[in-house]
Amino acid sequence: MSQDNQHGRWTISSSDDDDDIPPSNTATSHSPTLTDSNRNSHMPVPLASSKEARTATPPPPAPAYGVKTEPHPVQVNPAPSPLVTVSEARQAAHAGQLNPVKYESPPPPSGKRKREPDESGWALSDSDDDDGGDDVKVKGESSGSGQRGAPPGMRPPSPKAKKPKVEKNERPPSPHGRTYYIDEPDDFYETSIPCLNDTYRLYLNKVTGLDRKYNTGALHIRDILSPLFGTLKESVQFNYCFDISWMVQQYPPEFRDRPVLLVHGDKREAKAHLLQQAQPFPHVRFCQAKLDIAFGTHHTKMMLLWYEEGFRVVILTSNLIRADWYQKTQGLWMSPLFPRLPKGSASCDGESPTFFKRDLLEYLASYRAPEFSDWIQRIEEHDLSETRVYLIGSSPGRYLGSDMERWGHLRLRKLLYEHSHPIPDEENWPVVGQFSSIGSMGLDKSKWLAGEFQRTLTTIGKSSHRADPPIHLVYPSVEDVRNSLEGYPAGGSLPYSIQTAQKQLWLHSYFHRWKAEATGRSHAMPHIKTYMRASPDFSELAWFLITSANLSKAAWGALEKNSTQVMVRSYELGVLFIPAAFNMSSFPVQKNQFPATSSSAAFPVPFDLPPKHYSSTDQPWIWNIPYSQAPDTHGNIWVPS
Ligand code: K8D
């Protein structure tokens, strides 16, 4: 079908009015179209139109959802929306243009050049998708591509040499080369206990290329795993996307062979590939999370770190792939070091005022995984009483009665009902939601967003009267992505599809730009997800949540059967900050985030408030339509197949 709409003229071949396909799946659908040994970009690929583009043009960063151990990327095409059948997804992927296309001014309509299929030697396989579109995903290349100059605002690459890693039976180099990423400078990682604000224990990731000051108080995965935080004995990594050899490299050499349990949701070919990645690493074991409901995904991102000195939990938003720790805005909560309880303590000892211990154990129990039994026992043996945040998880299932409040937005609603307090002028305290993917929310706002989800977000204490405050949704526009450090390829981690977007144009009236001057991250596209309630002038917060949950019914749950049950498709995890747990009545918003101090009571909101509404010409980023009218920061355009 062909259509003229506000996204421009664009043709899609799939049926886009199939309402039977689970809606929220776009937020959780990266369709796998993978080679046997590379699972790569889940994104449309910027195309090169000229020889210079091949050789001199900086290639796009590795796609976000990558798992790959080889030094060259395979480009595959975007996961079509769930409304596109898997076979269509395959076709789309196969038809893909695999090179960056250099922007030419003015760009000729045929200015893109398709790469010959055999030019790179990449054989795209279509065999890696799940049944019937279930859990459709494309995991991105994780360790691709060619060196490029520093975009504006970036520091030059360090001269450190790349280690050559060449494997037998290697394919020819990808057009993105094997040195895409600039190296982090030598002073990028912490060598002594960093100055971290330990009031909220909420941190951003370090962004490669930012001015130093913007990375102070931020953490790279290597920092998190460093001996500065504890002498590691064993760990668990919950995540969606893994590059196992990269992950292993992030552990300090002295801990590198300590047992690691990977908790994932992959099935069939994807699972086989994941297990295969771990062949060289016998200390890596697996736990496959059950995903019995179609279109569910294992999004939860959590580390359990067991040390000589105790135990620690990290809840985060980054996949375990290099691209996710490179030039995106990500966030994490790091628990205090939990000491071991005295021998003979009861398993419920060491509880926090927020019941974090009980809730973490309940979340783990929901996997019904025998692999967790040692960990459950270890957690029981520790004192988690210093925790001030509330845990909010999603675990797939259909829940009735009081079980409805265990997960997702009804869990958030219950916590806000019980632990937040009514505020004067409540109807003027906006709700802000910020995310990196969007599911299908129905034909109008009443279907889910303004109905059940808004009711949750506007719950504050036990007051029965509920006002209808403004709702601001923060999601990058096309210009935000185009001008980002990664350029258009950043859009590979913002998988909002045209098929979903065109059915809910009503949603876009809520949209606000991604802007983060205060953190220096305006050009580092968000993969973080946050939700909060702010005062009318945005100087205070009534609560704040960081989570893996995007704006989707799959993540947050949707009521069914006349609201007598809730259905949750995916695993998600986040932490909720409520002022009362910090002996405060509201959180003051931190205005100027730098220099960071170790004990500020000002709350580090990761983007600028108030949010800035889209202008009449701004468009939300949609990942599977072309953007060829203007070049990105690397001189490329974006032409999905
Ligand atoms: C993720 C199933 C995914 C869709 C969106 C996201 C996201 C992820 C996976 N595909 O977080 O934006 O876990 O990174």
XYZ file of C-alpha atoms and ligand atoms in Angstrom:
655
model
C 0.000 0.000 0.000
C 1.050 3.514 -0.583
C 0.183 6.473 1.456
C 0.658 10.137 1.787
C 0.736 11.196 5.319
C 2.654 13.456 7.547
C 5.612 11.137 7.379
C 5.868 11.709 3.665
C 5.000 9.379 0.856
C 5.998 5.925 1.769
C 5.082 2.516 0.643
C 4.763 -0.543 2.700
C 3.933 -3.924 1.452
C 2.486 -5.431 4.537
C -0.961 -5.391 5.867
C -0.928 -2.729 8.456
C -4.382 -3.064 9.744
C -4.088 -6.389 11.330
C -5.312 -5.674 14.754
C -4.845 -9.203 15.880
C -1.161 -8.837 16.108
C -0.223 -7.807 19.550
C 0.070 -4.149 19.559
C 2.803 -3.384 21.906
C 5.147 -5.486 20.036
C 6.815 -2.731 18.177
C 8.318 -1.759 21.391
C 9.653 -5.205 21.660
C 10.219 -6.340 18.191
C 13.506 -6.540 16.561
C 13.125 -9.109 13.945
C 15.975 -11.461 13.616
C 17.491 -11.779 10.253
C 20.834 -12.994 10.975
C 23.790 -14.737 9.705
C 24.879 -17.856 11.378
C 27.508 -16.132 13.330
C 26.475 -12.546 13.411
C 23.376 -11.102 14.827
C 23.460 -7.641 13.889
C 21.857 -4.388 13.349
C 18.210 -4.353 13.900
C 18.101 -1.220 11.990
C 17.777 0.183 8.599
C 21.191 0.881 7.361
C 22.492 4.180 6.177
C 23.646 3.744 2.669
C 26.772 4.824 0.926
C 26.265 6.228 -2.500
C 29.789 6.756 -3.583
C 33.205 5.284 -3.415
C 34.242 7.897 -0.921
C 31.395 6.847 1.211
C 32.887 3.419 1.381
C 36.323 4.440 2.132
C 36.269 7.810 3.759
C 32.840 7.972 5.201
C 32.561 7.079 8.749
C 30.338 4.119 8.990
C 27.389 4.016 11.247
C 27.870 2.789 14.720
C 27.021 -0.688 15.428
C 23.398 -1.224 15.767
C 22.058 -1.439 19.154
C 21.024 -4.986 19.474
C 24.110 -6.799 18.666
C 25.589 -9.914 19.691
C 28.602 -10.658 17.899
C 32.029 -11.814 18.405
C 33.488 -11.177 15.029
C 35.091 -7.885 14.304
C 32.935 -7.009 11.352
C 29.310 -6.173 11.273
C 26.609 -7.643 9.223
C 23.985 -5.200 8.281
C 20.500 -6.410 8.252
C 17.332 -4.587 7.900
C 14.971 -3.301 10.382
C 12.633 -5.389 12.167
C 9.422 -4.613 10.620
C 6.627 -4.010 12.953
C 4.717 -6.878 14.368
C 2.120 -5.965 11.862
C 4.439 -7.179 9.219
C 4.593 -10.895 9.022
C 7.794 -12.645 9.718
C 8.192 -13.602 6.115
C 7.759 -9.984 5.143
C 10.330 -9.121 7.697
C 12.646 -11.567 6.071
C 12.000 -10.150 2.646
C 12.581 -6.671 3.901
C 15.811 -7.718 5.440
C 16.937 -9.434 2.307
C 16.073 -6.516 0.151
C 18.097 -4.288 2.366
C 20.590 -1.806 1.221
C 23.570 -2.485 3.237
C 25.857 0.450 2.858
C 25.801 3.899 4.251
C 24.578 6.295 1.621
C 26.507 9.475 1.465
C 24.303 12.493 1.364
C 24.648 14.387 -1.877
C 23.320 17.854 -2.182
C 20.740 17.890 -3.539
C 20.169 14.221 -2.987
C 19.030 12.646 -6.215
C 15.976 10.517 -5.736
C 18.064 7.598 -6.823
C 21.046 8.813 -4.902
C 21.410 5.706 -2.914
C 23.410 2.884 -4.199
C 22.577 -0.590 -3.293
C 25.409 -2.738 -2.358
C 25.841 -5.837 -4.391
C 24.913 -8.806 -2.327
C 28.290 -10.380 -2.659
C 30.228 -7.216 -2.132
C 30.828 -7.890 1.469
C 30.370 -11.566 1.505
C 27.651 -11.338 4.089
C 25.155 -14.029 3.782
C 21.975 -12.957 5.403
C 20.042 -15.744 6.879
C 16.396 -15.469 7.613
C 16.095 -18.428 9.802
C 16.387 -16.839 13.149
C 12.998 -15.527 13.870
C 10.594 -16.817 16.354
C 7.317 -18.449 15.728
C 4.652 -16.394 14.131
C 6.252 -13.099 14.869
C 6.546 -13.874 18.504
C 9.471 -12.148 20.044
C 10.468 -10.732 16.747
C 13.728 -9.003 17.016
C 16.859 -8.159 15.251
C 19.781 -7.962 17.468
C 22.335 -5.554 16.288
C 25.904 -5.753 15.426
C 27.819 -4.992 18.466
C 31.350 -4.539 17.548
C 31.408 -3.105 14.106
C 32.749 -0.673 12.078
C 35.047 1.862 10.655
C 36.934 4.681 12.162
C 35.574 8.093 11.630
C 36.404 11.611 12.493
C 35.040 13.187 15.576
C 31.626 14.774 15.176
C 31.176 18.221 16.616
C 31.574 18.274 20.332
C 33.513 15.087 20.375
C 37.026 14.605 21.523
C 39.436 13.056 19.100
C 39.993 9.345 19.287
C 42.857 8.190 21.403
C 45.745 6.772 19.492
C 45.540 3.433 21.242
C 45.860 0.640 18.742
C 43.017 -1.736 18.161
C 43.800 -5.306 18.841
C 43.477 -7.263 15.675
C 41.100 -10.099 16.132
C 40.867 -12.309 13.149
C 39.133 -15.571 13.211
C 39.342 -18.499 10.876
C 36.784 -18.629 8.136
C 36.316 -14.963 8.559
C 34.228 -13.228 5.981
C 35.631 -10.312 4.098
C 35.602 -7.116 6.087
C 32.289 -5.387 6.280
C 31.983 -1.991 4.661
C 31.897 -0.575 8.147
C 35.353 -1.846 8.801
C 36.456 -3.236 12.070
C 37.480 -0.087 13.798
C 34.290 1.853 13.818
C 34.354 2.750 17.439
C 36.752 5.363 18.593
C 38.675 4.217 21.583
C 37.958 5.605 24.963
C 40.709 7.868 26.242
C 43.093 6.428 28.793
C 41.517 8.398 31.618
C 37.997 7.221 30.709
C 37.792 4.520 33.378
C 38.001 5.033 37.098
C 41.244 4.171 38.824
C 40.137 5.182 42.295
C 36.790 5.366 44.016
C 34.930 7.884 41.877
C 33.067 10.833 43.300
C 29.525 9.525 43.098
C 26.447 11.094 44.543
C 25.284 8.402 46.927
C 22.004 10.020 47.942
C 19.971 8.406 45.157
C 22.597 6.060 43.731
C 21.199 6.909 40.281
C 23.879 7.266 37.615
C 24.249 7.864 33.917
C 26.600 5.914 31.676
C 29.783 7.500 30.401
C 29.467 8.716 26.816
C 32.534 8.361 24.612
C 33.577 11.661 23.143
C 31.867 13.974 25.604
C 33.820 16.624 27.361
C 35.287 15.114 30.530
C 33.156 17.109 32.881
C 29.973 15.510 31.568
C 31.269 12.047 32.421
C 32.087 12.890 36.010
C 29.822 10.993 38.325
C 28.902 8.668 35.443
C 29.798 4.986 35.191
C 30.975 2.673 32.453
C 30.309 -1.058 32.799
C 34.022 -1.538 33.461
C 33.752 0.810 36.407
C 30.750 -1.080 37.765
C 32.601 -4.401 37.605
C 35.899 -3.022 38.879
C 37.437 -4.116 42.187
C 36.691 -0.602 43.468
C 33.163 -1.815 44.171
C 33.993 -5.247 45.593
C 35.980 -8.442 45.193
C 33.774 -10.393 42.839
C 33.087 -14.078 43.461
C 30.164 -14.720 41.099
C 27.660 -12.689 39.125
C 24.374 -12.872 37.255
C 23.647 -10.773 34.185
C 19.988 -10.321 33.264
C 19.571 -8.739 29.868
C 18.052 -8.757 26.425
C 21.067 -8.587 24.167
C 24.539 -9.981 24.801
C 27.902 -9.850 23.126
C 29.507 -12.427 25.343
C 33.133 -11.888 24.417
C 32.725 -8.135 24.845
C 30.973 -8.709 28.160
C 33.744 -10.966 29.426
C 36.264 -8.271 28.514
C 34.462 -5.781 30.730
C 35.233 -7.840 33.824
C 38.620 -7.043 35.336
C 41.249 -9.679 34.448
C 41.383 -10.933 38.027
C 37.638 -11.734 38.040
C 37.308 -12.733 34.425
C 36.852 -16.428 34.937
C 34.518 -16.239 37.928
C 31.150 -17.872 37.264
C 28.605 -15.747 35.393
C 24.975 -16.737 34.885
C 23.311 -15.096 31.874
C 19.560 -14.707 32.108
C 17.999 -14.218 28.680
C 14.802 -14.847 26.746
C 16.173 -16.287 23.540
C 14.660 -19.340 21.895
C 15.639 -21.671 19.105
C 18.206 -20.266 16.667
C 18.747 -17.147 18.715
C 19.388 -19.273 21.766
C 21.700 -21.576 19.857
C 23.668 -18.584 18.703
C 23.884 -17.201 22.209
C 25.127 -20.488 23.583
C 27.590 -20.749 20.761
C 29.017 -17.350 21.635
C 29.935 -18.734 25.029
C 31.914 -21.692 23.697
C 35.259 -20.118 24.574
C 34.000 -19.165 28.033
C 33.159 -22.209 30.140
C 32.543 -20.017 33.201
C 29.461 -18.564 31.470
C 26.230 -20.451 32.147
C 22.700 -19.727 30.996
C 19.198 -19.437 32.302
C 16.443 -19.120 29.716
C 13.537 -17.139 31.091
C 10.213 -18.690 30.181
C 8.241 -16.552 27.760
C 4.956 -18.321 27.295
C 2.914 -15.366 26.062
C 3.410 -14.325 22.453
C 5.404 -11.173 21.791
C 6.920 -11.095 25.226
C 10.596 -10.303 25.622
C 13.129 -10.510 28.395
C 13.961 -6.808 28.731
C 15.059 -6.818 32.346
C 18.573 -5.511 32.804
C 20.066 -6.338 36.169
C 23.380 -7.435 37.638
C 23.650 -9.474 40.808
C 27.190 -9.163 42.132
C 28.359 -11.467 44.903
C 31.569 -10.296 46.555
C 33.906 -11.421 49.310
C 32.577 -8.330 51.078
C 28.842 -8.843 50.491
C 26.338 -8.510 47.691
C 25.181 -5.783 45.309
C 22.341 -5.251 42.841
C 22.557 -3.024 39.774
C 19.387 -2.255 37.807
C 20.077 -0.620 34.484
C 18.917 0.189 30.951
C 21.892 -0.926 28.810
C 22.225 -4.126 26.846
C 25.493 -6.008 27.203
C 26.835 -4.868 23.871
C 29.377 -2.214 23.123
C 27.036 0.100 21.229
C 24.829 0.463 24.298
C 27.747 1.789 26.381
C 29.172 4.042 23.699
C 27.176 7.107 22.719
C 23.696 6.609 24.122
C 22.124 7.989 27.251
C 21.615 5.119 29.653
C 20.949 5.028 33.354
C 21.421 2.734 36.305
C 20.719 2.361 39.980
C 23.470 0.767 42.023
C 22.542 -0.621 45.413
C 24.699 -0.059 48.442
C 27.048 -2.907 49.320
C 24.780 -5.262 51.243
C 26.655 -6.912 54.101
C 26.172 -10.545 55.054
C 23.699 -11.115 57.869
C 24.989 -12.777 61.036
C 24.942 -16.588 60.851
C 21.617 -17.960 62.013
C 19.571 -14.961 60.830
C 16.116 -15.542 59.409
C 15.721 -15.246 55.650
C 13.399 -12.272 56.076
C 15.913 -10.373 58.226
C 17.713 -7.473 56.583
C 14.500 -6.125 55.034
C 14.376 -2.486 53.912
C 11.603 0.019 54.664
C 10.666 -0.353 50.991
C 10.501 -4.174 51.194
C 13.149 -4.371 48.509
C 14.413 -7.743 49.723
C 10.999 -9.371 49.639
C 10.224 -7.884 46.238
C 13.555 -8.851 44.676
C 13.066 -12.420 45.904
C 9.523 -12.422 44.563
C 10.729 -11.168 41.182
C 13.378 -13.903 41.032
C 10.884 -16.538 42.138
C 8.598 -15.584 39.258
C 11.096 -17.134 36.800
C 10.625 -20.486 38.533
C 14.219 -21.204 37.529
C 16.213 -23.834 39.407
C 19.360 -21.944 38.324
C 18.396 -19.203 40.793
C 18.186 -21.282 43.926
C 21.756 -20.547 45.109
C 21.263 -16.882 44.421
C 17.971 -16.757 46.262
C 19.672 -18.302 49.260
C 22.580 -15.858 49.018
C 20.232 -12.907 48.898
C 18.354 -14.251 51.906
C 21.669 -14.309 53.763
C 22.309 -10.593 53.180
C 21.168 -7.383 54.813
C 19.345 -5.222 52.240
C 17.929 -2.860 54.853
C 19.743 0.236 53.554
C 17.727 0.222 50.311
C 15.519 3.276 49.856
C 14.001 2.501 46.473
C 10.986 0.366 45.582
C 11.354 -2.411 43.033
C 8.891 -2.421 40.132
C 9.027 -5.480 37.928
C 7.003 -6.995 35.148
C 6.828 -10.754 34.813
C 4.792 -12.346 32.047
C 1.399 -13.794 32.811
C -2.286 -13.143 33.289
C -3.003 -12.100 36.843
C -6.232 -11.961 38.808
C -7.332 -10.538 42.128
C -4.568 -9.256 44.375
C -1.963 -10.714 42.000
C -2.909 -7.948 39.581
C -0.861 -5.536 41.700
C 2.340 -7.543 41.617
C 3.683 -6.257 38.296
C 3.714 -3.456 35.794
C 1.669 -0.315 36.049
C -0.733 -1.702 38.607
C 2.274 -2.299 40.857
C 3.333 1.327 40.303
C -0.234 2.412 41.041
C -0.281 0.509 44.314
C 3.042 2.003 45.430
C 1.956 5.534 44.535
C -1.328 4.962 46.330
C 0.319 3.702 49.488
C 3.529 5.713 49.714
C 3.132 9.034 47.950
C 1.165 11.926 49.385
C -1.473 14.167 47.881
C -0.206 17.567 46.858
C -2.016 20.869 46.653
C -2.537 21.972 43.071
C -2.289 18.353 42.003
C -4.030 18.873 38.659
C -1.155 21.134 37.608
C 1.607 18.642 38.392
C 2.488 17.118 35.016
C 3.415 13.524 34.408
C 6.486 13.005 32.228
C 7.197 9.726 30.447
C 10.446 9.242 28.513
C 11.306 6.095 26.550
C 13.075 4.701 23.489
C 10.364 2.591 21.911
C 6.625 2.708 21.555
C 4.053 -0.009 21.195
C 0.611 0.128 19.710
C -1.782 1.921 21.997
C -4.969 1.639 20.009
C -7.069 3.912 17.864
C -7.431 6.644 20.428
C -6.098 7.696 23.765
C -8.991 6.196 25.689
C -7.922 2.666 24.810
C -4.987 2.424 27.196
C -2.917 5.584 27.595
C -5.497 8.011 28.904
C -7.455 5.234 30.502
C -5.576 2.797 32.639
C -2.010 4.038 32.244
C -2.811 7.663 33.004
C -4.819 6.587 36.009
C -1.690 4.918 37.344
C 0.638 7.811 36.594
C -1.718 10.316 38.241
C -2.284 8.289 41.377
C -0.912 10.162 44.328
C -1.716 8.967 47.810
C -5.143 7.815 48.805
C -7.109 10.820 47.604
C -10.136 9.620 45.716
C -10.518 12.716 43.579
C -8.187 12.431 40.663
C -7.233 15.379 38.541
C -6.269 15.225 34.878
C -2.818 16.798 34.780
C -0.772 17.387 31.611
C 1.080 14.379 30.216
C 4.384 15.044 28.480
C 5.997 12.256 26.510
C 9.680 12.625 25.642
C 10.862 10.782 22.535
C 13.520 11.825 19.994
C 12.475 13.596 16.836
C 14.042 12.904 13.445
C 16.234 15.998 13.912
C 17.343 14.791 17.323
C 18.519 11.517 15.776
C 20.019 13.140 12.683
C 22.129 15.498 14.771
C 23.140 12.905 17.344
C 26.647 11.615 17.967
C 25.780 8.341 16.275
C 23.748 9.957 13.510
C 20.845 8.082 11.949
C 22.127 4.707 13.193
C 21.119 5.839 16.676
C 17.628 5.263 15.313
C 18.360 1.552 15.270
C 17.729 1.607 19.009
C 14.522 3.610 18.626
C 12.417 0.963 16.905
C 9.113 2.806 16.516
C 7.688 1.473 13.264
C 5.647 3.245 10.637
C 3.035 0.521 10.891
C 2.470 1.342 14.542
C 2.940 5.098 14.231
C 0.413 5.600 11.462
C -2.327 4.016 13.534
C -1.814 6.380 16.444
C -1.135 9.840 15.115
C -3.167 11.054 18.104
C -0.271 9.981 20.326
C 2.218 12.307 18.679
C 0.492 15.394 20.045
C 1.987 14.430 23.421
C 5.552 14.371 22.129
C 8.451 16.460 23.389
C 12.027 16.639 22.208
C 15.012 14.846 23.689
C 17.058 17.660 25.203
C 19.712 17.199 27.862
C 21.981 20.208 28.032
C 22.331 19.880 31.785
C 23.902 16.459 31.408
C 25.699 17.190 28.115
C 23.665 14.399 26.544
C 21.454 16.207 24.048
C 23.338 14.370 21.294
C 23.460 10.997 23.051
C 20.117 9.458 22.152
C 18.144 7.969 25.007
C 17.962 4.267 25.657
C 17.091 5.159 29.227
C 13.421 5.066 30.224
C 12.081 7.309 32.970
C 8.703 8.317 34.325
C 8.057 11.062 36.861
C 5.589 13.518 38.357
C 6.814 17.106 38.405
C 5.622 20.332 39.977
C 4.008 22.924 37.697
C 7.338 24.748 37.305
C 9.296 21.469 37.095
C 11.449 22.407 40.077
C 10.327 19.478 42.239
C 9.359 15.849 41.788
C 6.669 13.884 43.594
C 8.298 10.632 42.411
C 10.714 9.287 39.813
C 11.105 5.888 38.145
C 13.939 4.484 36.058
C 13.086 1.241 34.289
C 13.557 -0.990 31.278
C 9.871 -0.485 30.429
C 9.103 1.400 27.226
C 5.724 2.930 26.466
C 3.952 -0.315 25.671
C 1.218 -2.552 26.941
C 3.569 -5.536 26.709
C 5.872 -3.923 29.221
C 3.391 -2.272 31.574
C 0.480 -4.679 31.327
C -3.041 -4.160 30.028
C -6.336 -4.822 31.732
C -8.591 -7.453 30.233
C -11.988 -9.007 30.872
C -13.694 -5.913 32.190
C -10.629 -5.079 34.275
C -10.786 -8.317 36.220
C -7.354 -9.374 35.016
C -4.136 -7.877 33.778
C -1.948 -9.379 31.102
C 1.805 -8.740 31.048
C 3.932 -10.009 28.159
C 7.488 -9.054 29.045
C 10.017 -9.089 31.834
C 10.928 -5.572 32.920
C 12.612 -4.099 35.955
C 13.002 -0.659 37.448
C 13.291 1.242 40.704
C 10.950 3.892 42.066
C 12.127 6.850 44.131
C 9.536 8.274 46.507
C 10.496 11.288 48.647
C 9.131 9.850 51.894
C 11.682 7.020 51.710
C 14.375 9.711 51.700
C 12.730 11.662 54.534
C 11.709 14.354 52.086
C 8.366 15.721 50.969
C 9.478 16.180 47.356
C 12.731 15.938 45.403
C 14.238 19.254 44.327
C 15.284 18.947 40.684
C 18.993 19.406 40.121
C 19.355 22.352 37.737
C 23.023 22.388 36.933
C 24.372 18.887 37.200
C 28.037 19.808 37.163
C 30.279 19.665 38.993
C 28.888 16.564 40.665
C 29.022 16.378 44.426
C 28.837 13.336 46.624
C 25.730 14.099 48.631
C 23.463 16.544 46.874
C 19.783 16.215 47.738
C 18.931 17.633 44.313
C 17.546 14.936 42.028
C 19.570 14.185 38.865
C 16.871 14.099 36.185
C 18.723 12.869 33.074
C 17.173 15.353 30.613
C 16.139 18.989 30.628
C 12.937 20.136 32.250
C 10.510 21.496 31.255
C 10.249 19.262 28.211
C 10.079 21.137 24.897
C 7.051 20.372 22.765
C 7.565 19.255 19.151
C 7.162 22.126 16.709
C 4.653 21.809 13.894
C 7.403 20.456 11.645
C 8.990 18.018 14.096
C 8.365 14.343 13.502
C 8.921 11.476 15.886
C 11.745 9.170 14.855
C 10.339 6.203 12.957
C 12.986 3.675 12.187
C 11.718 1.972 9.048
C 11.132 4.880 6.689
C 13.843 6.721 4.737
C 15.426 10.009 5.685
C 17.273 11.205 2.610
C 16.659 14.938 2.619
C 19.408 15.821 5.036
C 22.664 14.160 6.051
C 23.405 13.034 9.577
C 26.502 13.867 11.608
C 28.453 11.352 9.539
C 27.252 12.612 6.183
C 24.917 9.685 5.650
C 21.245 9.325 4.883
C 18.937 6.584 6.094
C 17.294 4.266 3.610
C 15.681 1.189 5.007
C 14.681 -1.469 2.578
C 14.949 -3.415 23.783
C 12.628 -6.720 21.680
C 13.602 -4.513 22.157
C 12.884 -3.344 21.936
C 13.207 -2.200 22.633
C 14.233 -2.243 23.555
C 14.539 -1.013 24.326
C 16.065 -3.513 24.758
C 14.618 -4.555 23.067
N 13.305 -5.635 21.416
O 14.934 -1.103 25.465
O 14.360 0.090 23.795
O 16.007 -4.370 25.643
O 17.039 -2.772 24.657
